[in-house]
Structures are given as structure tokens and as C-alpha cells.
Amino acid sequence: MSGRDWELVGAPNARDLGGLVGADGRRVRRGVLIRTPALGRLADEDLPVLAKLGPACVVDLRDHSEIAVAPPDRLPGEPTVVHLPVHDAEHPVFTYVSAVLLGHDLGAYAALAEEGTPAAMAAIYRWFVTGESARESFGAAVRLAAQARNLPLVYHCSAGKDRTGWLTVLLLGALGVDEAAIRADYLANNRLTESLREVILEAMRRRQPGLDVAAVRPVLEVRPEYLDAAYAEVRRVHGSFGAYLRDGLGVTDDVVAALRAHLLE
């Protein structure tokens, strides 16, 4: 499994992807590929941990509208910060998730419940594969990871589970990590964020008596069917994961080779 030899109090689902087995049995190097949620809620004690990891580049997958209402990322040192928004105005669910995570009083819980159903979440994952801005940003992020000067690379969205989760699928898939290990890392989010999720749900209950928690929970979790929807869309549109990387994202064989050269032991 990926490394958990450090933790960030303010980002419980942050983790190092090092240690996963990739192409030719070579493991992903430790300390070079770090997935996190937004870093504006890091505790003071988290900063030395992040400083020790020493990110050279931080990729932020949030839209400007999400960044504007969130506390700024707490970043030690002077990493290059690259904004590659993955945002679809037709699917405002991420805006709602951001507001919930930040403790904003939405008054839009009905919309959240509507936008955050399992079916709506699966639709968003299909859009990850086909949406123009999604393809542009995900492709650019993978190409950044293939350049040694950008390592260690930290990447995040708001919650660090959906857009961050799919970028992780792309990176690990390109590195030759098998699908079962990729899926296990994706689903680890639920275990790592369980206590935080229950705190959020309890706060929502208090603020909104009568709230249907079951209708909100799908948007605060990751689920196998979300990932399945994206993989099915890859097969439907491109036939194979390799073709999707190449034709959908512009991740050429040379980029894949560079990723493996820099990120695998």
C-alpha cells in the first residue's frame, strides 16, 4: 500500500503514493507523488511535515470560484503553484462540496442532495473522461508530473477525493500500477475521512433539522460505482486506457516513459 509514515492533521486523506508496484515490478518512489485535499486548513503542526516533503510543484484542480471562498493553501517554501481547474458549470456539485467543507451555511442542501446523488456523481466521473476542460487539465497535470523539476509533486482539489482521485488513477495507470491497487487507494479516502465526514454531517443536521443525511452522504464519499462509471466511459470512447491517455489527454508514449523514469524506483 501507499506510504502512511506521516500524517497531516488538517488533511487526513493526504498520502504518499510511494511503494505501490508499477511497471516491471518497480515501485513508485516514496516522497515524489503526494495527493491531498486543499491545504488551507492545515494545522500549524502540519507545516514542518509538509516542509520535510519539500514539494517543488503544487497542482490545484479547483476552479477560481472555489479558491476565492477558501482559506489560502498553507505552503512551506516556494513551490511552483499551477492552477489547472477541472470544473463544469453544468455540474455545480463541487461548489456545494467546497461550501460544506468550509462550514458555509448553504441553504442549498436540496440542490446539494439533487446534484450529489450517486447517479449525478457517476455522471461527473464520466465527464472527467470526456469534458474538454477536464481533459485539458488532467492531461496537463500528468505531463507536469513527467518533468523531474516538478518533483516532489503535490496535487489537490477541494476534498481531495474525486478530481484528485481521478488524477491519481491517471498517474498510477500510466505508471503501470494494477487496477486493484489503484482502486484500493481510491477507496481509502472513506476510511481516512470517516471522523471528519461524521462531524460535517452532524453540523449539517444541527443547522438543517430534517436534513436527509442519506441524500448528502454520497457526495462526501467515494464509491466503487463512481470509479466504474469513469472506467466504462474510457472503454466506450477510447477502447483502452492507453488510447485514452494518448488520444484523450495527449499523454504520449514519451511522456509515459518519462513518468516511469522519474517516478519508479
mmCIF file of C-alpha atoms in Angstrom:
data_model
loop_
_atom_site.group_PDB
_atom_site.id
_atom_site.type_symbol
_atom_site.label_atom_id
_atom_site.label_comp_id
_atom_site.label_asym_id
_atom_site.label_seq_id
_atom_site.Cartn_x
_atom_site.Cartn_y
_atom_site.Cartn_z
ATOM 1 C CA MET A 1 0.000 0.000 0.000
ATOM 2 C CA SER A 2 0.955 3.622 -0.296
ATOM 3 C CA GLY A 3 3.041 5.246 2.403
ATOM 4 C CA ARG A 4 1.396 6.417 5.636
ATOM 5 C CA ASP A 5 4.579 7.126 7.588
ATOM 6 C CA TRP A 6 3.406 10.724 8.076
ATOM 7 C CA GLU A 7 0.035 12.389 8.534
ATOM 8 C CA LEU A 8 -1.407 15.868 8.202
ATOM 9 C CA VAL A 9 -3.924 16.723 10.924
ATOM 10 C CA GLY A 10 -5.704 19.230 8.690
ATOM 11 C CA ALA A 11 -5.705 16.911 5.664
ATOM 12 C CA PRO A 12 -6.486 13.405 6.921
ATOM 13 C CA ASN A 13 -6.706 11.850 3.454
ATOM 14 C CA ALA A 14 -3.329 13.205 2.306
ATOM 15 C CA ARG A 15 -0.958 10.436 1.344
ATOM 16 C CA ASP A 16 2.231 9.493 -0.436
ATOM 17 C CA LEU A 17 1.668 7.130 -3.366
ATOM 18 C CA GLY A 18 5.145 5.709 -2.917
ATOM 19 C CA GLY A 19 5.504 1.966 -2.514
ATOM 20 C CA LEU A 20 2.803 0.905 -4.970
ATOM 21 C CA VAL A 21 4.094 -1.615 -7.509
ATOM 22 C CA GLY A 22 4.226 -0.319 -11.085
ATOM 23 C CA ALA A 23 5.619 -1.476 -14.414
ATOM 24 C CA ASP A 24 8.194 -4.294 -14.394
ATOM 25 C CA GLY A 25 7.717 -4.732 -10.646
ATOM 26 C CA ARG A 26 9.299 -1.352 -9.944
ATOM 27 C CA ARG A 27 7.736 0.546 -7.057
ATOM 28 C CA VAL A 28 6.608 4.150 -7.096
ATOM 29 C CA ARG A 29 9.316 6.196 -5.382
ATOM 30 C CA ARG A 30 8.442 7.499 -1.953
ATOM 31 C CA GLY A 31 8.091 11.208 -1.393
ATOM 32 C CA VAL A 32 7.612 12.269 -5.016
ATOM 33 C CA LEU A 33 3.848 11.991 -5.630
ATOM 34 C CA ILE A 34 1.598 13.339 -2.861
ATOM 35 C CA ARG A 35 -2.197 13.577 -3.112
ATOM 36 C CA THR A 36 -4.018 15.880 -0.702
ATOM 37 C CA PRO A 37 -7.192 17.900 -0.190
ATOM 38 C CA ALA A 38 -6.952 21.702 -0.313
ATOM 39 C CA LEU A 39 -4.245 22.828 2.098
ATOM 40 C CA GLY A 40 -5.878 25.907 3.595
ATOM 41 C CA ARG A 41 -6.962 24.043 6.719
ATOM 42 C CA LEU A 42 -3.576 22.642 7.678
ATOM 43 C CA ALA A 43 -2.719 22.888 11.361
ATOM 44 C CA ASP A 44 0.487 24.606 12.476
ATOM 45 C CA GLU A 45 1.997 21.216 13.296
ATOM 46 C CA ASP A 46 1.389 20.090 9.704
ATOM 47 C CA LEU A 47 3.687 22.694 8.197
ATOM 48 C CA PRO A 48 7.013 21.084 9.236
ATOM 49 C CA VAL A 49 5.723 17.747 7.888
ATOM 50 C CA LEU A 50 4.914 19.308 4.528
ATOM 51 C CA ALA A 51 8.181 21.221 4.566
ATOM 52 C CA LYS A 52 10.086 17.971 5.027
ATOM 53 C CA LEU A 53 8.301 16.533 1.983
ATOM 54 C CA GLY A 54 9.520 19.641 0.151
ATOM 55 C CA PRO A 55 7.091 19.977 -2.764
ATOM 56 C CA ALA A 56 8.619 21.573 -5.843
ATOM 57 C CA CYS A 57 5.248 21.962 -7.563
ATOM 58 C CA VAL A 58 1.645 22.126 -6.347
ATOM 59 C CA VAL A 59 -1.167 21.437 -8.814
ATOM 60 C CA ASP A 60 -4.528 22.925 -7.796
ATOM 61 C CA LEU A 61 -7.512 21.422 -9.640
ATOM 62 C CA ARG A 62 -10.066 23.837 -8.143
ATOM 63 C CA ASP A 63 -11.991 26.455 -10.074
ATOM 64 C CA HIS A 64 -11.305 30.115 -9.230
ATOM 65 C CA SER A 65 -14.760 30.322 -7.630
ATOM 66 C CA GLU A 66 -13.763 27.609 -5.135
ATOM 67 C CA ILE A 67 -10.372 29.153 -4.413
ATOM 68 C CA ALA A 68 -11.931 32.594 -3.806
ATOM 69 C CA VAL A 69 -14.045 31.416 -0.861
ATOM 70 C CA ALA A 70 -11.468 29.083 0.700
ATOM 71 C CA PRO A 71 -8.586 29.919 3.019
ATOM 72 C CA PRO A 72 -5.329 30.102 1.030
ATOM 73 C CA ASP A 73 -3.191 26.983 0.855
ATOM 74 C CA ARG A 74 -0.583 26.897 3.620
ATOM 75 C CA LEU A 75 2.599 26.033 1.738
ATOM 76 C CA PRO A 76 6.115 25.986 3.183
ATOM 77 C CA GLY A 77 8.918 27.100 0.917
ATOM 78 C CA GLU A 78 8.223 28.497 -2.533
ATOM 79 C CA PRO A 79 6.836 25.700 -4.683
ATOM 80 C CA THR A 80 5.586 26.473 -8.165
ATOM 81 C CA VAL A 81 1.769 26.589 -7.975
ATOM 82 C CA VAL A 82 -0.097 25.620 -11.137
ATOM 83 C CA HIS A 83 -3.867 26.085 -11.401
ATOM 84 C CA LEU A 84 -5.489 23.530 -13.693
ATOM 85 C CA PRO A 85 -9.230 23.845 -12.976
ATOM 86 C CA VAL A 86 -11.472 20.847 -13.522
ATOM 87 C CA HIS A 87 -14.890 22.432 -13.241
ATOM 88 C CA ASP A 88 -18.140 22.099 -15.141
ATOM 89 C CA ALA A 89 -20.844 24.723 -14.683
ATOM 90 C CA GLU A 90 -23.390 22.043 -15.568
ATOM 91 C CA HIS A 91 -22.292 20.047 -12.517
ATOM 92 C CA PRO A 92 -22.047 22.542 -9.611
ATOM 93 C CA VAL A 93 -21.627 19.775 -7.057
ATOM 94 C CA PHE A 94 -18.003 20.726 -6.318
ATOM 95 C CA THR A 95 -19.104 24.246 -5.405
ATOM 96 C CA TYR A 96 -21.508 22.766 -2.857
ATOM 97 C CA VAL A 97 -18.920 20.327 -1.512
ATOM 98 C CA SER A 98 -16.442 23.172 -1.064
ATOM 99 C CA ALA A 99 -19.013 25.202 0.856
ATOM 100 C CA VAL A 100 -19.878 22.242 3.099
ATOM 101 C CA LEU A 101 -16.208 21.541 3.846
ATOM 102 C CA LEU A 102 -15.628 25.201 4.681
ATOM 103 C CA GLY A 103 -18.610 25.264 7.033
ATOM 104 C CA HIS A 104 -20.535 27.822 4.979
ATOM 105 C CA ASP A 105 -24.250 27.862 5.647
ATOM 106 C CA LEU A 106 -25.604 26.928 2.267
ATOM 107 C CA GLY A 107 -29.363 26.988 2.398
ATOM 108 C CA ALA A 108 -28.871 24.958 -0.762
ATOM 109 C CA TYR A 109 -28.963 21.494 0.760
ATOM 110 C CA ALA A 110 -31.790 20.493 -1.556
ATOM 111 C CA ALA A 111 -29.580 21.345 -4.519
ATOM 112 C CA LEU A 112 -26.665 19.510 -2.922
ATOM 113 C CA ALA A 113 -28.816 16.420 -2.449
ATOM 114 C CA GLU A 114 -30.010 16.655 -6.060
ATOM 115 C CA GLU A 115 -26.543 17.260 -7.508
ATOM 116 C CA GLY A 116 -24.871 14.749 -5.221
ATOM 117 C CA THR A 117 -26.880 11.619 -5.837
ATOM 118 C CA PRO A 118 -24.894 8.526 -6.814
ATOM 119 C CA ALA A 119 -26.238 8.878 -10.360
ATOM 120 C CA ALA A 120 -25.151 12.514 -10.550
ATOM 121 C CA MET A 121 -21.718 11.638 -9.157
ATOM 122 C CA ALA A 122 -21.323 8.884 -11.763
ATOM 123 C CA ALA A 123 -22.221 11.409 -14.465
ATOM 124 C CA ILE A 124 -19.481 13.724 -13.213
ATOM 125 C CA TYR A 125 -16.944 10.903 -13.397
ATOM 126 C CA ARG A 126 -17.977 10.233 -16.989
ATOM 127 C CA TRP A 127 -17.487 13.946 -17.649
ATOM 128 C CA PHE A 128 -13.960 13.648 -16.200
ATOM 129 C CA VAL A 129 -13.207 11.433 -19.209
ATOM 130 C CA THR A 130 -14.944 13.410 -21.958
ATOM 131 C CA GLY A 131 -15.267 17.027 -20.789
ATOM 132 C CA GLU A 132 -12.967 19.389 -22.653
ATOM 133 C CA SER A 133 -11.687 21.308 -19.620
ATOM 134 C CA ALA A 134 -11.276 18.039 -17.708
ATOM 135 C CA ARG A 135 -9.184 16.512 -20.497
ATOM 136 C CA GLU A 136 -7.057 19.633 -20.829
ATOM 137 C CA SER A 137 -6.350 19.967 -17.115
ATOM 138 C CA PHE A 138 -5.845 16.285 -16.335
ATOM 139 C CA GLY A 139 -3.563 15.896 -19.358
ATOM 140 C CA ALA A 140 -1.518 18.944 -18.364
ATOM 141 C CA ALA A 141 -1.187 17.646 -14.788
ATOM 142 C CA VAL A 142 0.126 14.270 -15.954
ATOM 143 C CA ARG A 143 2.654 15.978 -18.229
ATOM 144 C CA LEU A 144 3.844 18.150 -15.318
ATOM 145 C CA ALA A 145 4.452 15.029 -13.240
ATOM 146 C CA ALA A 146 6.678 13.666 -16.014
ATOM 147 C CA GLN A 147 9.164 16.532 -15.566
ATOM 148 C CA ALA A 148 11.805 15.983 -12.891
ATOM 149 C CA ARG A 149 11.915 19.677 -11.944
ATOM 150 C CA ASN A 150 8.325 19.411 -10.650
ATOM 151 C CA LEU A 151 9.085 16.633 -8.159
ATOM 152 C CA PRO A 152 8.062 16.188 -5.427
ATOM 153 C CA LEU A 153 4.596 16.978 -6.811
ATOM 154 C CA VAL A 154 1.635 17.731 -4.548
ATOM 155 C CA TYR A 155 -1.795 17.854 -6.184
ATOM 156 C CA HIS A 156 -5.247 18.553 -4.814
ATOM 157 C CA CYS A 157 -8.800 19.742 -5.390
ATOM 158 C CA SER A 158 -11.129 20.719 -2.517
ATOM 159 C CA ALA A 159 -11.956 17.468 -0.735
ATOM 160 C CA GLY A 160 -9.067 15.529 -2.290
ATOM 161 C CA LYS A 161 -11.243 12.612 -3.374
ATOM 162 C CA ASP A 162 -12.908 12.991 -6.798
ATOM 163 C CA ARG A 163 -10.808 15.144 -9.117
ATOM 164 C CA THR A 164 -7.716 14.278 -7.076
ATOM 165 C CA GLY A 165 -8.851 10.648 -7.140
ATOM 166 C CA TRP A 166 -9.184 10.533 -10.917
ATOM 167 C CA LEU A 167 -5.813 12.247 -11.460
ATOM 168 C CA THR A 168 -4.340 9.573 -9.185
ATOM 169 C CA VAL A 169 -5.926 6.893 -11.381
ATOM 170 C CA LEU A 170 -4.300 8.503 -14.434
ATOM 171 C CA LEU A 171 -0.866 8.787 -12.861
ATOM 172 C CA LEU A 172 -0.839 5.300 -11.364
ATOM 173 C CA GLY A 173 -2.327 3.780 -14.512
ATOM 174 C CA ALA A 174 0.404 5.385 -16.620
ATOM 175 C CA LEU A 175 2.988 4.045 -14.158
ATOM 176 C CA GLY A 176 1.669 0.512 -14.662
ATOM 177 C CA VAL A 177 0.108 0.047 -11.204
ATOM 178 C CA ASP A 178 -2.579 -2.628 -11.395
ATOM 179 C CA GLU A 179 -6.235 -1.703 -11.207
ATOM 180 C CA ALA A 180 -6.870 -3.450 -7.884
ATOM 181 C CA ALA A 181 -4.175 -1.395 -6.132
ATOM 182 C CA ILE A 182 -5.427 1.801 -7.790
ATOM 183 C CA ARG A 183 -8.958 1.031 -6.604
ATOM 184 C CA ALA A 184 -7.746 0.324 -3.053
ATOM 185 C CA ASP A 185 -6.009 3.713 -2.895
ATOM 186 C CA TYR A 186 -9.122 5.437 -4.272
ATOM 187 C CA LEU A 187 -11.436 3.802 -1.725
ATOM 188 C CA ALA A 188 -9.035 4.503 1.181
ATOM 189 C CA ASN A 189 -10.470 8.018 1.243
ATOM 190 C CA ASN A 190 -13.595 6.838 3.072
ATOM 191 C CA ARG A 191 -11.652 5.238 5.911
ATOM 192 C CA LEU A 192 -9.245 8.160 6.255
ATOM 193 C CA THR A 193 -12.002 10.800 6.357
ATOM 194 C CA GLU A 194 -14.610 8.900 8.381
ATOM 195 C CA SER A 195 -14.425 11.015 11.546
ATOM 196 C CA LEU A 196 -14.293 14.288 9.574
ATOM 197 C CA ARG A 197 -17.279 13.202 7.486
ATOM 198 C CA GLU A 198 -19.382 12.437 10.561
ATOM 199 C CA VAL A 199 -18.501 15.822 12.098
ATOM 200 C CA ILE A 200 -19.620 17.554 8.889
ATOM 201 C CA LEU A 201 -22.856 15.569 8.731
ATOM 202 C CA GLU A 202 -23.636 16.282 12.385
ATOM 203 C CA ALA A 203 -23.049 20.001 11.832
ATOM 204 C CA MET A 204 -25.361 19.888 8.823
ATOM 205 C CA ARG A 205 -28.024 18.091 10.874
ATOM 206 C CA ARG A 206 -27.892 20.766 13.564
ATOM 207 C CA ARG A 207 -28.080 23.568 11.034
ATOM 208 C CA GLN A 208 -30.785 21.973 8.947
ATOM 209 C CA PRO A 209 -33.231 19.937 11.065
ATOM 210 C CA GLY A 210 -34.846 17.240 8.995
ATOM 211 C CA LEU A 211 -31.883 17.016 6.644
ATOM 212 C CA ASP A 212 -31.859 13.717 4.762
ATOM 213 C CA VAL A 213 -28.324 12.604 5.573
ATOM 214 C CA ALA A 214 -28.620 9.659 3.205
ATOM 215 C CA ALA A 215 -29.084 12.126 0.357
ATOM 216 C CA VAL A 216 -25.941 14.069 1.251
ATOM 217 C CA ARG A 217 -23.607 11.214 2.158
ATOM 218 C CA PRO A 218 -22.914 10.141 -1.483
ATOM 219 C CA VAL A 219 -21.219 13.462 -2.206
ATOM 220 C CA LEU A 220 -18.951 13.216 0.837
ATOM 221 C CA GLU A 221 -17.757 9.701 -0.015
ATOM 222 C CA VAL A 222 -16.086 7.887 -2.848
ATOM 223 C CA ARG A 223 -17.829 4.783 -4.153
ATOM 224 C CA PRO A 224 -16.797 1.938 -6.445
ATOM 225 C CA GLU A 225 -19.587 2.789 -8.881
ATOM 226 C CA TYR A 226 -18.170 6.267 -9.426
ATOM 227 C CA LEU A 227 -14.838 4.825 -10.495
ATOM 228 C CA ASP A 228 -16.594 2.149 -12.547
ATOM 229 C CA ALA A 229 -18.504 4.848 -14.439
ATOM 230 C CA ALA A 230 -15.265 6.581 -15.436
ATOM 231 C CA TYR A 231 -13.557 3.346 -16.485
ATOM 232 C CA ALA A 232 -16.630 2.357 -18.536
ATOM 233 C CA GLU A 233 -16.555 5.748 -20.266
ATOM 234 C CA VAL A 234 -12.862 5.263 -21.072
ATOM 235 C CA ARG A 235 -13.662 1.921 -22.720
ATOM 236 C CA ARG A 236 -16.711 3.284 -24.526
ATOM 237 C CA VAL A 237 -14.972 6.312 -26.003
ATOM 238 C CA HIS A 238 -11.389 5.129 -26.442
ATOM 239 C CA GLY A 239 -11.425 1.340 -26.205
ATOM 240 C CA SER A 240 -8.488 1.160 -23.811
ATOM 241 C CA PHE A 241 -6.815 3.121 -21.035
ATOM 242 C CA GLY A 242 -3.672 3.566 -23.124
ATOM 243 C CA ALA A 243 -5.649 5.045 -26.009
ATOM 244 C CA TYR A 244 -7.413 7.395 -23.592
ATOM 245 C CA LEU A 245 -4.083 8.642 -22.239
ATOM 246 C CA ARG A 246 -2.743 9.195 -25.747
ATOM 247 C CA ASP A 247 -5.793 10.433 -27.670
ATOM 248 C CA GLY A 248 -7.935 11.888 -24.898
ATOM 249 C CA LEU A 249 -5.253 13.522 -22.767
ATOM 250 C CA GLY A 250 -2.285 13.998 -25.078
ATOM 251 C CA VAL A 251 -0.121 11.830 -22.832
ATOM 252 C CA THR A 252 2.221 10.350 -25.419
ATOM 253 C CA ASP A 253 4.405 7.268 -25.105
ATOM 254 C CA ASP A 254 7.349 9.613 -24.468
ATOM 255 C CA VAL A 255 5.501 11.188 -21.520
ATOM 256 C CA VAL A 256 4.682 7.746 -20.098
ATOM 257 C CA ALA A 257 8.333 6.748 -20.444
ATOM 258 C CA ALA A 258 9.420 9.934 -18.642
ATOM 259 C CA LEU A 259 6.884 9.341 -15.856
ATOM 260 C CA ARG A 260 8.243 5.855 -15.306
ATOM 261 C CA ALA A 261 11.852 7.035 -15.452
ATOM 262 C CA HIS A 262 11.318 9.738 -12.810
ATOM 263 C CA LEU A 263 8.659 8.181 -10.565
ATOM 264 C CA LEU A 264 9.535 4.481 -10.417
ATOM 265 C CA GLU A 265 12.470 3.096 -8.435
#
